[in-house]
Coordinates of C-alpha atoms in Angstrom, one line a residue:
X1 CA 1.0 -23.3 -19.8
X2 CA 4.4 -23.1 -21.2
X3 CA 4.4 -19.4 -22.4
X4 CA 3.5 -18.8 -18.8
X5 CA 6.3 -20.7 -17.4
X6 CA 8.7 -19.2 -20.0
X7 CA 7.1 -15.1 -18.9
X8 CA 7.3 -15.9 -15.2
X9 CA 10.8 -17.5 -15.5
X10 CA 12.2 -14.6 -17.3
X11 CA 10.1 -11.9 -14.5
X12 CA 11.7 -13.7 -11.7
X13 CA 15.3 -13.6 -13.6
X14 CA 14.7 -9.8 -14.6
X15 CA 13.6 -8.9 -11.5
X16 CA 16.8 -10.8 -9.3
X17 CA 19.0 -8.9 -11.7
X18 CA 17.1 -5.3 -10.2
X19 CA 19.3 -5.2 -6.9
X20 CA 17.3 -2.5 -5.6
X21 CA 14.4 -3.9 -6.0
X22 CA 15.3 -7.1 -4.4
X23 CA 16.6 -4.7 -1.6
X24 CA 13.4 -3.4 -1.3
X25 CA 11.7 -6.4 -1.0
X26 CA 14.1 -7.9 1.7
X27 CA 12.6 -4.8 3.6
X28 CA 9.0 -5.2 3.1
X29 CA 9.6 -8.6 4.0
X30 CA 11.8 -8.0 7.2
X31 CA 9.2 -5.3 8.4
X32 CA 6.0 -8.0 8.2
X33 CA 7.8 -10.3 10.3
X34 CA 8.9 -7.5 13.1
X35 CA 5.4 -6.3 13.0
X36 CA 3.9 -10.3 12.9
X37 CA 6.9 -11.2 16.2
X38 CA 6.2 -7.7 17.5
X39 CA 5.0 -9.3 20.8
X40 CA 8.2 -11.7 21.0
X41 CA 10.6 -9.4 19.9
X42 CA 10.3 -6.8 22.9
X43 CA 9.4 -7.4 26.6
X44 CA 7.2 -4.3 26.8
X45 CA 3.8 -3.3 25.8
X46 CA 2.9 -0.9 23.4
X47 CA 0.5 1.5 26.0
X48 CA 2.5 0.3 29.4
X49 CA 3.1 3.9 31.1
X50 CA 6.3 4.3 32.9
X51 CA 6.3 7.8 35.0
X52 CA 9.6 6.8 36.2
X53 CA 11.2 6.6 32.6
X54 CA 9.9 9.9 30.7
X55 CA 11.9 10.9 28.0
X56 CA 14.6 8.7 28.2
X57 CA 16.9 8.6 25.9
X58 CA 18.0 5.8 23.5
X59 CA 19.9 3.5 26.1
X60 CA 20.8 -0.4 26.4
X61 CA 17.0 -0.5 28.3
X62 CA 14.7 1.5 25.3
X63 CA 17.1 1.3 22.5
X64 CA 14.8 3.6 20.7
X65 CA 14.1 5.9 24.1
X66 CA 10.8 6.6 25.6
X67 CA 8.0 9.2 25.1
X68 CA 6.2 11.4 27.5
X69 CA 4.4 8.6 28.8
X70 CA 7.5 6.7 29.4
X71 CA 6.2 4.3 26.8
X72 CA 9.2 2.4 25.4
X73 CA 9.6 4.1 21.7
X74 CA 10.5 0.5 19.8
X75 CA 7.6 -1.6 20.9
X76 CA 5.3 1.5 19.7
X77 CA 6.8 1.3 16.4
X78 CA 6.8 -2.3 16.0
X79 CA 3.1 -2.7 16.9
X80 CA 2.7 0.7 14.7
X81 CA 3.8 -1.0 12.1
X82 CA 0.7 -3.4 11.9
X83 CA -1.3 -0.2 11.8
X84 CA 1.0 0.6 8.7
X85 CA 0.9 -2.6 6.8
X86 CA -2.9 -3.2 7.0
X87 CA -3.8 -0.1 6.5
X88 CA -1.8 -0.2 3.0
X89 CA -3.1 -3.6 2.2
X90 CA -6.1 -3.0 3.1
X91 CA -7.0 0.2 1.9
X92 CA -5.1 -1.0 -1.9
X93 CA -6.9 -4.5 -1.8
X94 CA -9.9 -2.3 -2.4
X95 CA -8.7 0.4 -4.5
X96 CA -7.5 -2.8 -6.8
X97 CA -10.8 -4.7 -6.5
X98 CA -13.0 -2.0 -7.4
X99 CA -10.7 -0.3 -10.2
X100 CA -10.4 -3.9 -12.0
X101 CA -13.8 -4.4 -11.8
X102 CA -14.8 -1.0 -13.3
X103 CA -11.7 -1.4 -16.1
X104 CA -12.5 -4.9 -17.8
X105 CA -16.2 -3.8 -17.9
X106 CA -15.8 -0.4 -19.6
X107 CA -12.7 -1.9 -21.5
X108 CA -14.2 -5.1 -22.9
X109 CA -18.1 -4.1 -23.3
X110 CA -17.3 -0.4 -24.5
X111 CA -19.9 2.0 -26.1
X112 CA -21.9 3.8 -23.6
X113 CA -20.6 1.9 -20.8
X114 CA -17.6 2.7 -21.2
X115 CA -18.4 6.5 -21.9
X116 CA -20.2 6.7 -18.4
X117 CA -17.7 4.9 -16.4
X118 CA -14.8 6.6 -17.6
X119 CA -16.5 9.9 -16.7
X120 CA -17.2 8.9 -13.2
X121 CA -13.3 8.6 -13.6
X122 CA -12.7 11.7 -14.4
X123 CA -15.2 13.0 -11.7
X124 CA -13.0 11.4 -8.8
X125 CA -10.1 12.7 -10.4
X126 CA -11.4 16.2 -9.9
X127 CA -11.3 16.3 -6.5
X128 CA -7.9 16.4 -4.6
X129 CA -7.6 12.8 -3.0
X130 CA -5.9 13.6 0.1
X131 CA -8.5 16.6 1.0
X132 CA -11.6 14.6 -0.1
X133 CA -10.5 11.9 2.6
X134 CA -10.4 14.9 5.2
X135 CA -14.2 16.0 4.6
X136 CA -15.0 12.5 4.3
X137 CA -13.2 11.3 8.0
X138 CA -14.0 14.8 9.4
X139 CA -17.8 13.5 8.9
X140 CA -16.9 10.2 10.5
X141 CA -16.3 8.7 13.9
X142 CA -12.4 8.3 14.1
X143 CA -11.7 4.7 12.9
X144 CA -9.1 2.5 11.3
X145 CA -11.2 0.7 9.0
X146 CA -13.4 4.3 8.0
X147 CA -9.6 5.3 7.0
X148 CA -8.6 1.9 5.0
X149 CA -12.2 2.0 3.5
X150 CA -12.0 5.4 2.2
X151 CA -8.8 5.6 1.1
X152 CA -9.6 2.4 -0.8
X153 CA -12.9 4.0 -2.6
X154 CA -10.6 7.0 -3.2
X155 CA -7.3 5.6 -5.4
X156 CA -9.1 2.8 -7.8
X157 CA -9.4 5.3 -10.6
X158 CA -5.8 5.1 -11.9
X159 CA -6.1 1.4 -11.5
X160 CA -9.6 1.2 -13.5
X161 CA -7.8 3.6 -16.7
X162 CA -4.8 0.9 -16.5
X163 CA -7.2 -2.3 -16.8
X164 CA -8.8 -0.8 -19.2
X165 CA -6.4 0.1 -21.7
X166 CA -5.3 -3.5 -21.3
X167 CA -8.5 -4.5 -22.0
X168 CA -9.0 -2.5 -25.2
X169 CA -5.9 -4.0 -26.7
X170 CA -6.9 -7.3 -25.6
X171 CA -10.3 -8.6 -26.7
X172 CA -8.9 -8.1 -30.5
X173 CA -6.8 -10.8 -30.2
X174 CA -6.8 -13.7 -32.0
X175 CA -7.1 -16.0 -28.6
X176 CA -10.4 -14.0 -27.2
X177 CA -12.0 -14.3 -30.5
X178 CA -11.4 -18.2 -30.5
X179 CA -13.1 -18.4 -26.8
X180 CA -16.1 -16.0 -28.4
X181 CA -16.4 -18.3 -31.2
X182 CA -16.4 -21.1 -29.5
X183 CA -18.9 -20.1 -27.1
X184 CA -17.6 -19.1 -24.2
X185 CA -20.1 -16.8 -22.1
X186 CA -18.3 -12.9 -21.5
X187 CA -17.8 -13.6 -18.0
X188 CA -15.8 -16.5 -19.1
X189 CA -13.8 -14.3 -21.6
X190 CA -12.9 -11.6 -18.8
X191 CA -12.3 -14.0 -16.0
X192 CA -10.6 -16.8 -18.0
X193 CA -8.4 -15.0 -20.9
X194 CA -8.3 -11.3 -20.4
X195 CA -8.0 -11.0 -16.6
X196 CA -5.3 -13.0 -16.1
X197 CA -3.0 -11.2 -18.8
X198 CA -4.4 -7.4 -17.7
X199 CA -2.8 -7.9 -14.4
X200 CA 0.7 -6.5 -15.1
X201 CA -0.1 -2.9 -14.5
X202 CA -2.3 -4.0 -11.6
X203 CA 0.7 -5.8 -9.7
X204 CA 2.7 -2.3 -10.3
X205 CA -0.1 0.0 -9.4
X206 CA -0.7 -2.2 -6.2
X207 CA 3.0 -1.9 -4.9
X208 CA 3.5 1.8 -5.1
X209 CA -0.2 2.1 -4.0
X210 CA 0.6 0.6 -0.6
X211 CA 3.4 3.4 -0.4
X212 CA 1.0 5.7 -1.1
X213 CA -1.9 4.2 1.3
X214 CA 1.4 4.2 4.2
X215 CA 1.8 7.7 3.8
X216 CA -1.2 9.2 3.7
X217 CA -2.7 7.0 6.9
X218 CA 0.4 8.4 8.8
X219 CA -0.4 12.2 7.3
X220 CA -4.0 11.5 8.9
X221 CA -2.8 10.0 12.1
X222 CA -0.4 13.0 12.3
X223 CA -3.4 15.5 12.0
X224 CA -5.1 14.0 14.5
X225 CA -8.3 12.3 12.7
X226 CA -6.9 8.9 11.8
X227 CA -5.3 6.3 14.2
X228 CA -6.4 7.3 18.1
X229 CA -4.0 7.4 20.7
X230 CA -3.6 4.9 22.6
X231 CA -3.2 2.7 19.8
X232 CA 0.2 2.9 18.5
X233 CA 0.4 4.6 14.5
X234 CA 3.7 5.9 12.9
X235 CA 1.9 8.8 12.3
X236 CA 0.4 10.1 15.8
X237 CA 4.0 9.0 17.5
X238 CA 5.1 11.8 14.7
X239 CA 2.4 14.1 16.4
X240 CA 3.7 13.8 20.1
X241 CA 7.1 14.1 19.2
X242 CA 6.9 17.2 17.2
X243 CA 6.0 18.9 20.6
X244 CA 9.0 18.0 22.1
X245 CA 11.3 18.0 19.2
X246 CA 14.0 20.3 20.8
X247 CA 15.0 17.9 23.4
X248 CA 13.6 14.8 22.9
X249 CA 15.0 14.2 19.1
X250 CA 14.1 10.4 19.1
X251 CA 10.6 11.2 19.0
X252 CA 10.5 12.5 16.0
X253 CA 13.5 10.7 14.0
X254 CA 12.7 7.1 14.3
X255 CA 8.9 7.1 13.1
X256 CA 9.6 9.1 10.5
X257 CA 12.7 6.8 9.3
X258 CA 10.2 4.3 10.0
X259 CA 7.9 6.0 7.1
X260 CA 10.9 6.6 5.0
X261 CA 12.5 3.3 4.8
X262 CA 9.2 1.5 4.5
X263 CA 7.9 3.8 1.6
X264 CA 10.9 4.2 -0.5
X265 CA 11.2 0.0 -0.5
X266 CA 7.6 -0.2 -1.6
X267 CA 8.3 1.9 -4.3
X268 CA 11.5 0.1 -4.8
X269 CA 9.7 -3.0 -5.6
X270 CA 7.0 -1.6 -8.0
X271 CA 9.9 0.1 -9.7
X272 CA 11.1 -3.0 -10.1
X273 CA 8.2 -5.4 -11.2
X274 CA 7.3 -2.6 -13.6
X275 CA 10.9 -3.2 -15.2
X276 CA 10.4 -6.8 -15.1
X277 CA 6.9 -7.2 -16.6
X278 CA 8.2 -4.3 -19.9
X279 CA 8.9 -6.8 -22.9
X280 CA 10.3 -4.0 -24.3
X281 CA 12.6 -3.6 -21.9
X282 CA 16.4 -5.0 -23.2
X283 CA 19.1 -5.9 -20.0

C-alpha cells in the first residue's frame, strides 16, 4: 500500500508539473460541465425553429448566430457536446473492456491462446477502421449507440497488444509467483496482482482513444450516417454549414473549433499521463 502511495504521489507531482497537460484537462473538464448545465446555461432549445431569425449572425441575442432553421448555434453545440462526450466514453469504455480482457488472457495463459488471439489482432488490423465502420453503419439503422458500439468493437486491438505486453513481463515476477505458490486461483492472479499494475498503458490508450472516438463520430455525423438531424452533433452542424459556408461563416467555424479544442486537450492529457506513468522518464 505504500509503494502505491509513493507511485501515485509522484504521477500526480509529474503530471501538475506537465502545464499542458493540466491545460488540457481544465478543458475536458470545463466542456463536461457546459454539456452537464447545457439546459441552465442558455434559454433556448436545441431544435426550437425560429423563421424570423435565419442566419443571423453572432449578435448580443445568439452569441454564436443561428442556422437555417433559425436554431440558436450555442445551445446546438452545447447539447452537441453530450453527443460528443458519450459517444467517446462510450464507444472507448468498450474498446478498453474488450482489449483488456483479450490481453491478460493471451498475455498470462500464452501458448496457443495466445497464438489465436493475437491473430484475430492482426485480422482487425487489416481492415481500415474508419471504412469498416462505414459498411458496418451503412448495413444498420442510423443510431447513436450502433455508432458507440461499433466503434468500440472496432479500436480494442491496440489496447489488447498493450495489456499483453504488460502481461508477459509481468507473471515472471517474483510477486505473481508468490500468489501461484501460495495458491491463489489464476483469476485471482490476473484480477488481484497483474491487472492492477497493466493498467498504465490502458489509462493512456483510453485518453487519446476518446479523441479518436470524438473525431470519427463527428466524420460520420458529417457524412450523413451517424447522429440524425434533429438531434444536435458537432458533426452534422459541420454538414449544414458547409452549404452555406460563403455567407454564413459561423456555421462552419464554431463546431469545428468545437472538434479542435476538444480533441487536441484529450490528447493533451494522454500525452501527459503517458509522461507521468514513464519511470524512465527524468524532469
Amino acid at each position: 500500500m505504500a509503494q502505491k502511495g509513493w507511485l501515485s504521489g509522484i504521477f500526480w507531482q509529474r503530471l501538475r508539473r506537465n502545464r499542458f497537460a493540466m491545460a488540457g484537462g481544465i478543458v475536458v473538464v470545463l466542456l463536461f460541465l457546459l454539456s452537464l448545465l447545457a439546459p441552465w446555461l442558455t434559454p433556448y432549445y436545441p431544435d426550437a425553429i425560429d423563421a424570423y431569425n435565419v442566419l443571423m449572425p453572432p449578435s448580443a441575442t445568439h452569441w454564436l448566430g443561428t442556422d437555417e432553421l433559425g436554431r440558436d448555434v450555442l445551445t446546438r453545440l452545447l447539447f452537441g457536446a453530450r453527443i460528443s462526450l458519450k459517444v467517446g466514453f462510450v464507444a472507448v469504455g468498450i474498446a478498453v473492456a474488450v482489449g483488456t480482457a483479450i490481453g491478460l488472457v493471451a498475455g498470462y495463459y500464452g501458448g496457443w491462446l495466445d497464438s489465436l488471439l493475437m491473430r484475430l489482432v492482426d485480422i482487425m488490423l487489416c481492415f481500415p477502421t474508419f471504412f469498416l465502420i462505414l459498411a458496418v453503419i451503412a448495413m444498420l439503422e442510423p443510431s447513436i449507440w450502433y455508432i458507440m458500439v461499433v466503434i468500440g468493437l472496432t479500436g480494442w486491438m491496440g489496447v489488447a497488444r498493450l495489456v499483453r505486453a504488460e502481461v508477459l513481463s509481468l507473471r515472471e515476477r517474483e510477486f505473481v509467483m508468490a500468489a501461484r505458490g501460495l495458491g491463489a486461483s489464476d483469476l485471482r492472479i490476473i484480477t488481484r496482482h497483474i491487472l492492477p499494475n497493466a493498467l498504465s498503458p490502458v489509462l493512456v490508450s483510453a485518453s487519446l482513444g476518446v479523441a479518436g472516438a470524438i473525431l470519427t463520430e463527428s466524420a460520420l455525423s458529417f457524412l450523413g450516417i451517424g447522429v440524425q438531424p434533429p438531434t444536435p452533433s458537432w458533426g452534422n452542424i459541420l454538414t449544414s454549414g458547409k452549404d452555406y459556408i460563403e455567407f454564413a461563416w459561423w456555421l462552419s467555424l464554431f463546431p469545428g473549433v468545437a472538434i479542435l479544442v476538444t480533441v487536441l486537450s484529450y490528447n493533451l492529457v494522454g500525452e501527459g499521463i503517458r509522461d507521468a506513468l514513464d519511470p524512465r522518464l527524468n524532469r
